[in-house]
Structures are given as structure tokens and as C-alpha cells.
């Protein structure tokens, strides 16, 4: 097996730092801002956040990789860097094909009907008008939006959060992806839909290659992924088979402050 | 490697392949705007009409700027609508990238799609305003005639200009979001010096001591040129001698200059958008 593994994403010592404006440590009043301008003290409002610290990994075709870790551990940032939407401040990311973030939500508008959002989302992902037309029925059927009546012709703001999430995932999954990056898409939606999306992720893996999945549901990771990366405070803590990594992570989260004895059970 | 800038030729190709996204996004924005209102899309035409009425009340009735300007209502309303197209293109451009960070961070597409799409939205909005304008023109005795066709080349040139300036503002606004706070003031000054509610020429004539080159510069700057072109096309009493010299050259020149310049300027920072 090791012979014909084709790498899709290679991350080499990746560091990512954000610059955040308006994150002042001191007083944020207008007078203090004015006094800063007058006294020409340099950029107090800018703070750097070191979100990812030296992460290296390689992913191969046909893999589904789960990313786990507590809130703010740098998972989403890392995904954005893989998608090429964030430049690493140090290190490099090499990709085969175009990784795409399952992030159509940003293109959708709550005031428009589901129908128009399907078209808009498809076009935003780079489909042609014809391609959108071809997959339109599939998207609507897959989302199951119309199972309880004609909801697709209602504005999206009238949808429940689960319905919205289902439609978003359905739109995003309608396109063929080389490397698909999914950030917390499956946490909403009922059991039936979760099963269906799991199946869809499987299909996407067969078609194209690699699927990355960020989720706080350990169960979803174990069931959909064969490998997992565990990020903690921006560093890669563990990389291995999904079940093992999740088990270690669960043990870690069970104890709020990891004492040395936490590593004992192995 | 992820995230390198395409060549200018590739970039134009990418934009062309995204043309449907650009138009759909524009229409979607336009529709979403009034979808919560009870009267819905009627506001598309109500908003410019109400605007025109307010300006007429303030500048025509209260301040009496209409003195010496024949057909003042058509003059004013044309000015307001054409100016609104320019100014809203600038405003929309400023927020095109900074206001759509989510979209820029989540999806790959040529970023110029956003400012271009937003200008297209303004153009669609102008189309509704123009419908209202035709009603007003007819109501004030300006009947459709062949001369009105001049409005089309004038609008095309103005659209080039608006797209260009929107691209420039998009790059500036993406790098320095503070510009969005500053723009209303700059736009207001620009509006008052563009002769939206009065004739720059007549106003300058009543104030001694304004050098003639200043007046000429005010009449030749793009916003004023496009307003006066439209008045010339639509209003009988607005004659060619009220236009600055070489007006068609100015019209096209400003359009091409800003469009080409703005496009290249925007493209040169393509890879940096959305990475604060």
C-alpha cells in the first residue's frame, strides 16, 4: 500500500500568525486613542495571534482526515491555509489540485429563496450555469428540504438551523473536489441526514481524493475518518488512526488539567 | 503552491468564466435589499422618487438654487440620479472586499468579481431610477425624442468609470477599512462641487474671484462630466454650449483611464485580499 500512495497535501513546518486590529490591551476610549495619535506611539491596537505553530503532515489520495482539538486550537486556521486562503507566516504548504473549503455559506443570502441560493452557491463555487442546472434537482433532493412541503421556494431566513445547514452541505457537496475541507458541517441536521452526508463524503473520497473534516463530534470523526490529526494550542499533538487519536483526545479532555498520570493508560 | 497571483491575461479569463456569478450576485443583492419590506420591489422605484422630492424641496423651494436654471426639476433629478450612481459605486467598492471577508476567505474566485458585481447592482438600480426619471421628464414637458439616445453611450462611459473607481476603492478599503468611515465626507464635498443641484458655471459666475481654471477643472472632472452629458441628452433647454469642450473625449477618456488603471491596480494585490 505504501508504494502507490499519492500525496495530495503536504504541510511543512507551517506557522500562521494573524494581525488583529482593534484588540487593544489598554483603555479603548476616544481620548486615549487621541493621546496615542498625538504622542505618536506605534500601533497599539494591533496584536499578533500565533494560531498555528509549526505543523507538518502529508495527506494522501483516498484518505479522510479528521481534525480534532479544543476550541481555538487552530483547526479552522489550518484548513484555511490548506485551501490557500491564508498565507503561512513560515513554512510551506504544497497541494495537488485545488483544495476547496466547504464554505458556500458565505455566498448565500438569507433573504433569498432556497432556489436562488442553490444557483448562487453553485455559481460561487465556480460551476457554469449549465452545470448548476444539471445538479439542481440532486441538490434539492439530497438536502431533503422539500420532504415536508415546498420549502425551497421560501426565503432561507425562514429555515430552521438544521434545514439551513442541510441545504448548505448539499450545495457544497454537489461539486467534485480534489481536496475537500469541511469545517463543522455535520454537527447540525438530524440522524437521517447525518447518515446521508457520511455516505456522500465516502463518495467524494472515491471520486477525488482527500477529505479533511473539522468536528467536535468525536463520533463523527471515528465513523467518517480513517486518520485524525489532533491540534492543541496550535501544535500537532498526535497524528494517527482516527480511533486511537480520538481515544487519546477523549482522555485528555476528560481531565481539565492534564496531570502526568494521564499518559499512563495506553 | 496554494495562493499565487495569476497573470493579467489569466485573470481576465477567470473573470470571464465567472460572469454568471457576477451577474447573479448583483441581482441577488438587489432583490435581497427590499425583500423584508411589505411593498417589496416597489421600493426600487419609490426610493429614487422620494430622494428627488426631498432634494427638490430643499434646493428648489427652500434655498432657491433654481434661479436661472430652466427646467429645474428635470435638471435636478437627472443630476441626483446620475450622481447617485457614481457615489454609490464608490461606497459599494470601498466595502466590496472588507464587507465580504467571509466570502473571500471561504471560496476561490477572482476577487474583482465583487466590486464589479456591486457596480452592476448599482447600474441595475440606476435603471429603475431612469424609469422614474422618464416619468418626471414627461410630467415636466420633456417628451421622448431621438436625442435621448445619447444617454446610452454616456452611460456606458460612466459605467466604465464607476467600475474603475470601485476597483480602486475596493483595494484601498481592503487594506485600510478606516477609509469607509472617511468616504461619506469626501463624497459630500465631491457632490457639492459637481453641480448636482446647481449649475457650476452659473454659481461661479455669481462669485467674483474664482479663477477660471478652477471652474474649468470642476466642469471637467468625471462626476460633473457624466451628469452634464445626461442633462444634455435628456433636457431640451440644456444646450451643447453648457458642456465643457471636448466632452465626448472627456467622457470616454475618464472611463477608459479609470477602468484600465483600476483593474490593473486591483489585480496587483489579488493574492492579498482576505488575509488580514
PDB file of C-alpha atoms in Angstrom, chain A:
ATOM      1  CA  UNK A   1       0.000   0.000   0.000  1.00  0.00           C
ATOM      2  CA  UNK A   2       2.792   2.391   0.872  1.00  0.00           C
ATOM      3  CA  UNK A   3       4.170   2.150  -2.680  1.00  0.00           C
ATOM      4  CA  UNK A   4       1.405   3.810  -4.627  1.00  0.00           C
ATOM      5  CA  UNK A   5       0.212   6.415  -2.176  1.00  0.00           C
ATOM      6  CA  UNK A   6      -0.149   9.724  -3.980  1.00  0.00           C
ATOM      7  CA  UNK A   7       0.261  12.792  -1.766  1.00  0.00           C
ATOM      8  CA  UNK A   8      -2.399  15.476  -2.078  1.00  0.00           C
ATOM      9  CA  UNK A   9      -1.433  17.947   0.615  1.00  0.00           C
ATOM     10  CA  UNK A  10       1.970  18.366   2.196  1.00  0.00           C
ATOM     11  CA  UNK A  11       2.385  20.830   5.030  1.00  0.00           C
ATOM     12  CA  UNK A  12       5.952  21.571   6.042  1.00  0.00           C
ATOM     13  CA  UNK A  13       6.544  23.349   9.332  1.00  0.00           C
ATOM     14  CA  UNK A  14       3.595  25.697   8.958  1.00  0.00           C
ATOM     15  CA  UNK A  15       3.272  28.724  11.231  1.00  0.00           C
ATOM     16  CA  UNK A  16       0.346  31.115  10.934  1.00  0.00           C
ATOM     17  CA  UNK A  17       0.056  34.463  12.639  1.00  0.00           C
ATOM     18  CA  UNK A  18      -2.894  36.801  12.481  1.00  0.00           C
ATOM     19  CA  UNK A  19      -2.753  40.506  12.928  1.00  0.00           C
ATOM     20  CA  UNK A  20      -5.812  41.678  14.788  1.00  0.00           C
ATOM     21  CA  UNK A  21      -6.824  45.326  14.675  1.00  0.00           C
ATOM     22  CA  UNK A  22      -8.812  46.868  17.454  1.00  0.00           C
ATOM     23  CA  UNK A  23      -7.709  44.324  20.063  1.00  0.00           C
ATOM     24  CA  UNK A  24      -6.376  46.836  22.498  1.00  0.00           C
ATOM     25  CA  UNK A  25      -4.904  45.774  25.739  1.00  0.00           C
ATOM     26  CA  UNK A  26      -5.401  49.116  27.412  1.00  0.00           C
ATOM     27  CA  UNK A  27      -8.245  51.580  27.528  1.00  0.00           C
ATOM     28  CA  UNK A  28     -10.247  51.883  24.347  1.00  0.00           C
ATOM     29  CA  UNK A  29     -11.655  55.350  24.910  1.00  0.00           C
ATOM     30  CA  UNK A  30     -11.521  58.085  22.315  1.00  0.00           C
ATOM     31  CA  UNK A  31      -9.305  60.284  24.473  1.00  0.00           C
ATOM     32  CA  UNK A  32      -6.707  57.577  24.893  1.00  0.00           C
ATOM     33  CA  UNK A  33      -6.779  56.941  21.159  1.00  0.00           C
ATOM     34  CA  UNK A  34      -6.271  60.648  20.587  1.00  0.00           C
ATOM     35  CA  UNK A  35      -3.383  60.815  23.028  1.00  0.00           C
ATOM     36  CA  UNK A  36      -1.783  57.883  21.216  1.00  0.00           C
ATOM     37  CA  UNK A  37      -2.043  59.731  17.926  1.00  0.00           C
ATOM     38  CA  UNK A  38      -0.629  62.913  19.433  1.00  0.00           C
ATOM     39  CA  UNK A  39       2.248  61.178  21.186  1.00  0.00           C
ATOM     40  CA  UNK A  40       2.860  59.004  18.090  1.00  0.00           C
ATOM     41  CA  UNK A  41       3.158  55.780  19.993  1.00  0.00           C
ATOM     42  CA  UNK A  42       3.205  52.950  17.476  1.00  0.00           C
ATOM     43  CA  UNK A  43       0.226  50.741  16.614  1.00  0.00           C
ATOM     44  CA  UNK A  44      -1.154  49.820  19.992  1.00  0.00           C
ATOM     45  CA  UNK A  45      -4.382  48.479  18.560  1.00  0.00           C
ATOM     46  CA  UNK A  46      -2.616  45.755  16.599  1.00  0.00           C
ATOM     47  CA  UNK A  47      -1.967  42.426  18.216  1.00  0.00           C
ATOM     48  CA  UNK A  48      -0.500  39.300  16.764  1.00  0.00           C
ATOM     49  CA  UNK A  49      -2.084  35.934  17.343  1.00  0.00           C
ATOM     50  CA  UNK A  50       0.093  32.930  16.713  1.00  0.00           C
ATOM     51  CA  UNK A  51      -2.622  30.454  15.743  1.00  0.00           C
ATOM     52  CA  UNK A  52      -0.625  27.586  14.251  1.00  0.00           C
ATOM     53  CA  UNK A  53       2.885  26.746  15.452  1.00  0.00           C
ATOM     54  CA  UNK A  54       4.969  24.503  13.249  1.00  0.00           C
ATOM     55  CA  UNK A  55       2.580  21.863  11.940  1.00  0.00           C
ATOM     56  CA  UNK A  56       3.811  19.259   9.436  1.00  0.00           C
ATOM     57  CA  UNK A  57       1.848  16.441   7.842  1.00  0.00           C
ATOM     58  CA  UNK A  58       1.187  14.802   4.494  1.00  0.00           C
ATOM     59  CA  UNK A  59      -2.156  13.541   3.253  1.00  0.00           C
ATOM     60  CA  UNK A  60      -2.747  11.021   0.514  1.00  0.00           C
ATOM     61  CA  UNK A  61      -5.390  10.282  -2.069  1.00  0.00           C
ATOM     62  CA  UNK A  62      -8.400   8.430  -0.704  1.00  0.00           C
ATOM     63  CA  UNK A  63      -7.870   9.486   2.879  1.00  0.00           C
ATOM     64  CA  UNK A  64     -10.414  11.076   5.142  1.00  0.00           C
ATOM     65  CA  UNK A  65      -8.660  13.016   7.847  1.00  0.00           C
ATOM     66  CA  UNK A  66     -10.351  14.334  10.934  1.00  0.00           C
ATOM     67  CA  UNK A  67      -9.042  17.408  12.719  1.00  0.00           C
ATOM     68  CA  UNK A  68      -9.758  17.499  16.415  1.00  0.00           C
ATOM     69  CA  UNK A  69      -8.775  19.735  19.282  1.00  0.00           C
ATOM     70  CA  UNK A  70     -10.383  22.115  21.725  1.00  0.00           C
ATOM     71  CA  UNK A  71     -11.806  25.496  20.682  1.00  0.00           C
ATOM     72  CA  UNK A  72      -9.186  27.919  19.435  1.00  0.00           C
ATOM     73  CA  UNK A  73      -6.568  25.261  18.827  1.00  0.00           C
ATOM     74  CA  UNK A  74      -6.041  26.391  15.228  1.00  0.00           C
ATOM     75  CA  UNK A  75      -8.025  23.790  13.304  1.00  0.00           C
ATOM     76  CA  UNK A  76     -10.008  26.174  11.128  1.00  0.00           C
ATOM     77  CA  UNK A  77      -7.000  28.366  10.525  1.00  0.00           C
ATOM     78  CA  UNK A  78      -5.007  25.367   9.364  1.00  0.00           C
ATOM     79  CA  UNK A  79      -7.799  24.385   6.986  1.00  0.00           C
ATOM     80  CA  UNK A  80      -7.898  27.859   5.528  1.00  0.00           C
ATOM     81  CA  UNK A  81      -4.161  27.730   4.955  1.00  0.00           C
ATOM     82  CA  UNK A  82      -4.502  24.393   3.157  1.00  0.00           C
ATOM     83  CA  UNK A  83      -7.202  25.973   0.993  1.00  0.00           C
ATOM     84  CA  UNK A  84      -4.742  28.711   0.091  1.00  0.00           C
ATOM     85  CA  UNK A  85      -6.868  31.391   1.677  1.00  0.00           C
ATOM     86  CA  UNK A  86      -4.339  32.248   4.344  1.00  0.00           C
ATOM     87  CA  UNK A  87      -0.604  32.602   3.825  1.00  0.00           C
ATOM     88  CA  UNK A  88       1.589  30.767   6.331  1.00  0.00           C
ATOM     89  CA  UNK A  89       3.966  33.208   8.001  1.00  0.00           C
ATOM     90  CA  UNK A  90       6.602  30.464   7.949  1.00  0.00           C
ATOM     91  CA  UNK A  91       6.785  27.037   6.394  1.00  0.00           C
ATOM     92  CA  UNK A  92       5.090  25.849   3.222  1.00  0.00           C
ATOM     93  CA  UNK A  93       2.003  24.042   2.047  1.00  0.00           C
ATOM     94  CA  UNK A  94       2.110  22.086  -1.211  1.00  0.00           C
ATOM     95  CA  UNK A  95      -1.104  20.840  -2.756  1.00  0.00           C
ATOM     96  CA  UNK A  96      -2.022  18.690  -5.716  1.00  0.00           C
ATOM     97  CA  UNK A  97      -5.141  20.071  -7.321  1.00  0.00           C
ATOM     98  CA  UNK A  98      -7.280  22.804  -5.866  1.00  0.00           C
ATOM     99  CA  UNK A  99      -8.359  22.273  -2.279  1.00  0.00           C
ATOM    100  CA  UNK A 100     -11.741  23.779  -1.588  1.00  0.00           C
ATOM    101  CA  UNK A 101     -13.235  24.741   1.678  1.00  0.00           C
ATOM    102  CA  UNK A 102     -16.786  23.669   2.149  1.00  0.00           C
ATOM    103  CA  UNK A 103     -17.750  27.224   2.754  1.00  0.00           C
ATOM    104  CA  UNK A 104     -20.535  28.164   0.378  1.00  0.00           C
ATOM    105  CA  UNK A 105     -22.491  29.545   3.317  1.00  0.00           C
ATOM    106  CA  UNK A 106     -20.639  32.802   2.855  1.00  0.00           C
ATOM    107  CA  UNK A 107     -22.119  33.248  -0.603  1.00  0.00           C
ATOM    108  CA  UNK A 108     -25.681  32.508   0.387  1.00  0.00           C
ATOM    109  CA  UNK A 109     -28.161  35.220   1.306  1.00  0.00           C
ATOM    110  CA  UNK A 110     -30.770  34.653   3.966  1.00  0.00           C
ATOM    111  CA  UNK A 111     -33.282  36.932   2.269  1.00  0.00           C
ATOM    112  CA  UNK A 112     -33.344  34.903  -0.917  1.00  0.00           C
ATOM    113  CA  UNK A 113     -35.274  31.732  -1.564  1.00  0.00           C
ATOM    114  CA  UNK A 114     -33.611  28.339  -1.299  1.00  0.00           C
ATOM    115  CA  UNK A 115     -33.937  28.011  -5.049  1.00  0.00           C
ATOM    116  CA  UNK A 116     -31.969  31.115  -5.830  1.00  0.00           C
ATOM    117  CA  UNK A 117     -29.409  30.247  -3.189  1.00  0.00           C
ATOM    118  CA  UNK A 118     -28.737  26.897  -4.817  1.00  0.00           C
ATOM    119  CA  UNK A 119     -27.984  28.701  -8.079  1.00  0.00           C
ATOM    120  CA  UNK A 120     -25.970  31.413  -6.383  1.00  0.00           C
ATOM    121  CA  UNK A 121     -23.966  28.918  -4.330  1.00  0.00           C
ATOM    122  CA  UNK A 122     -23.232  26.752  -7.348  1.00  0.00           C
ATOM    123  CA  UNK A 123     -22.038  29.716  -9.370  1.00  0.00           C
ATOM    124  CA  UNK A 124     -19.957  30.957  -6.442  1.00  0.00           C
ATOM    125  CA  UNK A 125     -18.159  27.611  -6.357  1.00  0.00           C
ATOM    126  CA  UNK A 126     -17.236  28.083  -9.980  1.00  0.00           C
ATOM    127  CA  UNK A 127     -19.863  25.995 -11.738  1.00  0.00           C
ATOM    128  CA  UNK A 128     -21.288  27.167 -15.038  1.00  0.00           C
ATOM    129  CA  UNK A 129     -24.975  27.969 -15.363  1.00  0.00           C
ATOM    130  CA  UNK A 130     -25.497  24.695 -17.188  1.00  0.00           C
ATOM    131  CA  UNK A 131     -23.744  22.616 -14.531  1.00  0.00           C
ATOM    132  CA  UNK A 132     -25.876  24.242 -11.851  1.00  0.00           C
ATOM    133  CA  UNK A 133     -28.996  23.412 -13.801  1.00  0.00           C
ATOM    134  CA  UNK A 134     -27.879  19.797 -14.111  1.00  0.00           C
ATOM    135  CA  UNK A 135     -27.245  19.286 -10.411  1.00  0.00           C
ATOM    136  CA  UNK A 136     -30.119  21.422  -9.147  1.00  0.00           C
ATOM    137  CA  UNK A 137     -32.552  18.543  -8.665  1.00  0.00           C
ATOM    138  CA  UNK A 138     -29.904  16.401  -6.968  1.00  0.00           C
ATOM    139  CA  UNK A 139     -29.080  19.167  -4.518  1.00  0.00           C
ATOM    140  CA  UNK A 140     -32.695  19.732  -3.548  1.00  0.00           C
ATOM    141  CA  UNK A 141     -33.389  16.011  -3.246  1.00  0.00           C
ATOM    142  CA  UNK A 142     -30.257  15.362  -1.241  1.00  0.00           C
ATOM    143  CA  UNK A 143     -30.958  18.191   1.180  1.00  0.00           C
ATOM    144  CA  UNK A 144     -34.430  16.795   1.823  1.00  0.00           C
ATOM    145  CA  UNK A 145     -35.712  20.362   2.156  1.00  0.00           C
ATOM    146  CA  UNK A 146     -38.833  19.588   0.182  1.00  0.00           C
ATOM    147  CA  UNK A 147     -39.726  16.475   2.152  1.00  0.00           C
ATOM    148  CA  UNK A 148     -42.087  18.438   4.377  1.00  0.00           C
ATOM    149  CA  UNK A 149     -43.613  20.688   1.765  1.00  0.00           C
ATOM    150  CA  UNK A 150     -42.401  23.245  -0.711  1.00  0.00           C
ATOM    151  CA  UNK A 151     -39.732  24.936   1.378  1.00  0.00           C
ATOM    152  CA  UNK A 152     -37.226  25.524  -1.378  1.00  0.00           C
ATOM    153  CA  UNK A 153     -39.266  28.469  -2.663  1.00  0.00           C
ATOM    154  CA  UNK A 154     -39.224  30.197   0.743  1.00  0.00           C
ATOM    155  CA  UNK A 155     -36.518  32.628   1.850  1.00  0.00           C
ATOM    156  CA  UNK A 156     -33.670  30.909   3.681  1.00  0.00           C
ATOM    157  CA  UNK A 157     -34.195  33.056   6.765  1.00  0.00           C
ATOM    158  CA  UNK A 158     -37.378  31.115   7.394  1.00  0.00           C
ATOM    159  CA  UNK A 159     -35.485  27.809   7.608  1.00  0.00           C
ATOM    160  CA  UNK A 160     -34.631  26.138  10.869  1.00  0.00           C
ATOM    161  CA  UNK A 161     -30.890  25.990  11.585  1.00  0.00           C
ATOM    162  CA  UNK A 162     -30.847  22.294  10.726  1.00  0.00           C
ATOM    163  CA  UNK A 163     -32.574  22.849   7.401  1.00  0.00           C
ATOM    164  CA  UNK A 164     -30.185  25.650   6.521  1.00  0.00           C
ATOM    165  CA  UNK A 165     -27.171  23.506   7.355  1.00  0.00           C
ATOM    166  CA  UNK A 166     -28.523  20.656   5.249  1.00  0.00           C
ATOM    167  CA  UNK A 167     -29.008  22.859   2.228  1.00  0.00           C
ATOM    168  CA  UNK A 168     -25.549  24.357   2.621  1.00  0.00           C
ATOM    169  CA  UNK A 169     -23.869  20.987   2.830  1.00  0.00           C
ATOM    170  CA  UNK A 170     -25.867  19.731  -0.147  1.00  0.00           C
ATOM    171  CA  UNK A 171     -24.816  22.675  -2.300  1.00  0.00           C
ATOM    172  CA  UNK A 172     -21.186  22.355  -1.348  1.00  0.00           C
ATOM    173  CA  UNK A 173     -21.062  18.611  -1.826  1.00  0.00           C
ATOM    174  CA  UNK A 174     -22.553  18.866  -5.320  1.00  0.00           C
ATOM    175  CA  UNK A 175     -19.216  19.807  -6.809  1.00  0.00           C
ATOM    176  CA  UNK A 176     -16.337  17.462  -7.499  1.00  0.00           C
ATOM    177  CA  UNK A 177     -13.414  18.402  -5.321  1.00  0.00           C
ATOM    178  CA  UNK A 178      -9.735  17.413  -5.452  1.00  0.00           C
ATOM    179  CA  UNK A 179      -9.318  18.076  -1.789  1.00  0.00           C
ATOM    180  CA  UNK A 180     -12.402  18.869   0.228  1.00  0.00           C
ATOM    181  CA  UNK A 181     -12.149  20.706   3.509  1.00  0.00           C
ATOM    182  CA  UNK A 182     -15.195  20.518   5.762  1.00  0.00           C
ATOM    183  CA  UNK A 183     -15.453  22.725   8.802  1.00  0.00           C
ATOM    184  CA  UNK A 184     -18.168  21.683  11.280  1.00  0.00           C
ATOM    185  CA  UNK A 185     -20.777  20.918   8.670  1.00  0.00           C
ATOM    186  CA  UNK A 186     -22.231  17.748  10.042  1.00  0.00           C
ATOM    187  CA  UNK A 187     -22.909  18.819  13.588  1.00  0.00           C
ATOM    188  CA  UNK A 188     -26.391  20.017  12.679  1.00  0.00           C
ATOM    189  CA  UNK A 189     -29.009  18.020  10.868  1.00  0.00           C
ATOM    190  CA  UNK A 190     -30.942  15.024  12.051  1.00  0.00           C
ATOM    191  CA  UNK A 191     -29.695  11.447  12.201  1.00  0.00           C
ATOM    192  CA  UNK A 192     -31.070  10.603   8.782  1.00  0.00           C
ATOM    193  CA  UNK A 193     -29.263  13.498   7.172  1.00  0.00           C
ATOM    194  CA  UNK A 194     -26.048  12.733   9.016  1.00  0.00           C
ATOM    195  CA  UNK A 195     -26.077   9.224   7.633  1.00  0.00           C
ATOM    196  CA  UNK A 196     -26.648  10.564   4.145  1.00  0.00           C
ATOM    197  CA  UNK A 197     -23.832  13.088   4.380  1.00  0.00           C
ATOM    198  CA  UNK A 198     -21.479  10.433   5.664  1.00  0.00           C
ATOM    199  CA  UNK A 199     -22.264   8.432   2.570  1.00  0.00           C
ATOM    200  CA  UNK A 200     -21.666  11.481   0.395  1.00  0.00           C
ATOM    201  CA  UNK A 201     -18.271  12.088   1.981  1.00  0.00           C
ATOM    202  CA  UNK A 202     -17.418   8.489   1.165  1.00  0.00           C
ATOM    203  CA  UNK A 203     -18.333   9.085  -2.479  1.00  0.00           C
ATOM    204  CA  UNK A 204     -16.284  12.256  -2.610  1.00  0.00           C
ATOM    205  CA  UNK A 205     -13.285  10.353  -1.310  1.00  0.00           C
ATOM    206  CA  UNK A 206     -13.610   7.726  -4.004  1.00  0.00           C
ATOM    207  CA  UNK A 207     -14.018  10.304  -6.758  1.00  0.00           C
ATOM    208  CA  UNK A 208     -11.289  12.666  -5.970  1.00  0.00           C
ATOM    209  CA  UNK A 209      -9.036  12.202  -3.106  1.00  0.00           C
ATOM    210  CA  UNK A 210      -8.779  13.669   0.264  1.00  0.00           C
ATOM    211  CA  UNK A 211     -11.405  14.915   2.657  1.00  0.00           C
ATOM    212  CA  UNK A 212     -10.494  16.951   5.725  1.00  0.00           C
ATOM    213  CA  UNK A 213     -13.131  17.197   8.418  1.00  0.00           C
ATOM    214  CA  UNK A 214     -13.125  19.502  11.409  1.00  0.00           C
ATOM    215  CA  UNK A 215     -15.623  18.441  14.020  1.00  0.00           C
ATOM    216  CA  UNK A 216     -16.247  18.491  17.722  1.00  0.00           C
ATOM    217  CA  UNK A 217     -18.214  15.300  17.426  1.00  0.00           C
ATOM    218  CA  UNK A 218     -15.740  12.539  18.195  1.00  0.00           C
ATOM    219  CA  UNK A 219     -18.258  10.013  16.974  1.00  0.00           C
ATOM    220  CA  UNK A 220     -18.468  11.677  13.556  1.00  0.00           C
ATOM    221  CA  UNK A 221     -14.687  11.662  13.282  1.00  0.00           C
ATOM    222  CA  UNK A 222     -14.357   7.988  14.132  1.00  0.00           C
ATOM    223  CA  UNK A 223     -17.161   7.000  11.793  1.00  0.00           C
ATOM    224  CA  UNK A 224     -16.169   9.065   8.755  1.00  0.00           C
ATOM    225  CA  UNK A 225     -12.392   9.304   9.010  1.00  0.00           C
ATOM    226  CA  UNK A 226      -9.606   6.754   8.947  1.00  0.00           C
ATOM    227  CA  UNK A 227      -6.983   9.114  10.219  1.00  0.00           C
ATOM    228  CA  UNK A 228      -7.007  12.010  12.632  1.00  0.00           C
ATOM    229  CA  UNK A 229      -4.810  14.968  13.495  1.00  0.00           C
ATOM    230  CA  UNK A 230      -5.035  16.368  16.992  1.00  0.00           C
ATOM    231  CA  UNK A 231      -4.158  20.025  17.331  1.00  0.00           C
ATOM    232  CA  UNK A 232      -3.700  21.659  20.689  1.00  0.00           C
ATOM    233  CA  UNK A 233      -2.721  25.312  21.102  1.00  0.00           C
ATOM    234  CA  UNK A 234      -1.509  25.426  17.516  1.00  0.00           C
ATOM    235  CA  UNK A 235       0.813  22.438  17.676  1.00  0.00           C
ATOM    236  CA  UNK A 236       0.250  18.976  16.268  1.00  0.00           C
ATOM    237  CA  UNK A 237      -0.082  16.733  19.282  1.00  0.00           C
ATOM    238  CA  UNK A 238      -0.895  13.467  17.630  1.00  0.00           C
ATOM    239  CA  UNK A 239      -1.283  12.028  14.142  1.00  0.00           C
ATOM    240  CA  UNK A 240      -2.540   8.505  13.590  1.00  0.00           C
ATOM    241  CA  UNK A 241      -5.509   6.215  13.068  1.00  0.00           C
ATOM    242  CA  UNK A 242      -8.726   8.029  13.933  1.00  0.00           C
ATOM    243  CA  UNK A 243      -9.825   5.669  16.708  1.00  0.00           C
ATOM    244  CA  UNK A 244      -6.520   5.898  18.585  1.00  0.00           C
ATOM    245  CA  UNK A 245      -6.212   9.676  18.309  1.00  0.00           C
ATOM    246  CA  UNK A 246      -9.808  10.231  19.375  1.00  0.00           C
ATOM    247  CA  UNK A 247      -9.336   7.908  22.344  1.00  0.00           C
ATOM    248  CA  UNK A 248      -6.282   9.857  23.464  1.00  0.00           C
ATOM    249  CA  UNK A 249      -8.101  13.140  22.937  1.00  0.00           C
ATOM    250  CA  UNK A 250     -11.099  11.986  24.931  1.00  0.00           C
ATOM    251  CA  UNK A 251      -8.844  11.025  27.776  1.00  0.00           C
ATOM    252  CA  UNK A 252      -7.197  14.432  27.607  1.00  0.00           C
ATOM    253  CA  UNK A 253     -10.488  16.317  27.684  1.00  0.00           C
ATOM    254  CA  UNK A 254     -11.893  14.196  30.476  1.00  0.00           C
ATOM    255  CA  UNK A 255      -9.325  15.765  32.776  1.00  0.00           C
ATOM    256  CA  UNK A 256      -9.379  19.566  32.700  1.00  0.00           C
ATOM    257  CA  UNK A 257      -5.718  19.893  33.680  1.00  0.00           C
ATOM    258  CA  UNK A 258      -3.621  17.025  32.339  1.00  0.00           C
ATOM    259  CA  UNK A 259      -1.621  15.547  35.213  1.00  0.00           C
ATOM    260  CA  UNK A 260       1.419  13.389  34.401  1.00  0.00           C
ATOM    261  CA  UNK A 261      -0.529  10.230  35.262  1.00  0.00           C
ATOM    262  CA  UNK A 262      -2.941  10.926  32.366  1.00  0.00           C
ATOM    263  CA  UNK A 263      -0.492   9.284  29.987  1.00  0.00           C
ATOM    264  CA  UNK A 264      -0.460   6.053  31.962  1.00  0.00           C
ATOM    265  CA  UNK A 265      -3.333   4.236  30.279  1.00  0.00           C
ATOM    266  CA  UNK A 266      -2.114   3.099  26.910  1.00  0.00           C
TER     267      UNK A 266
END
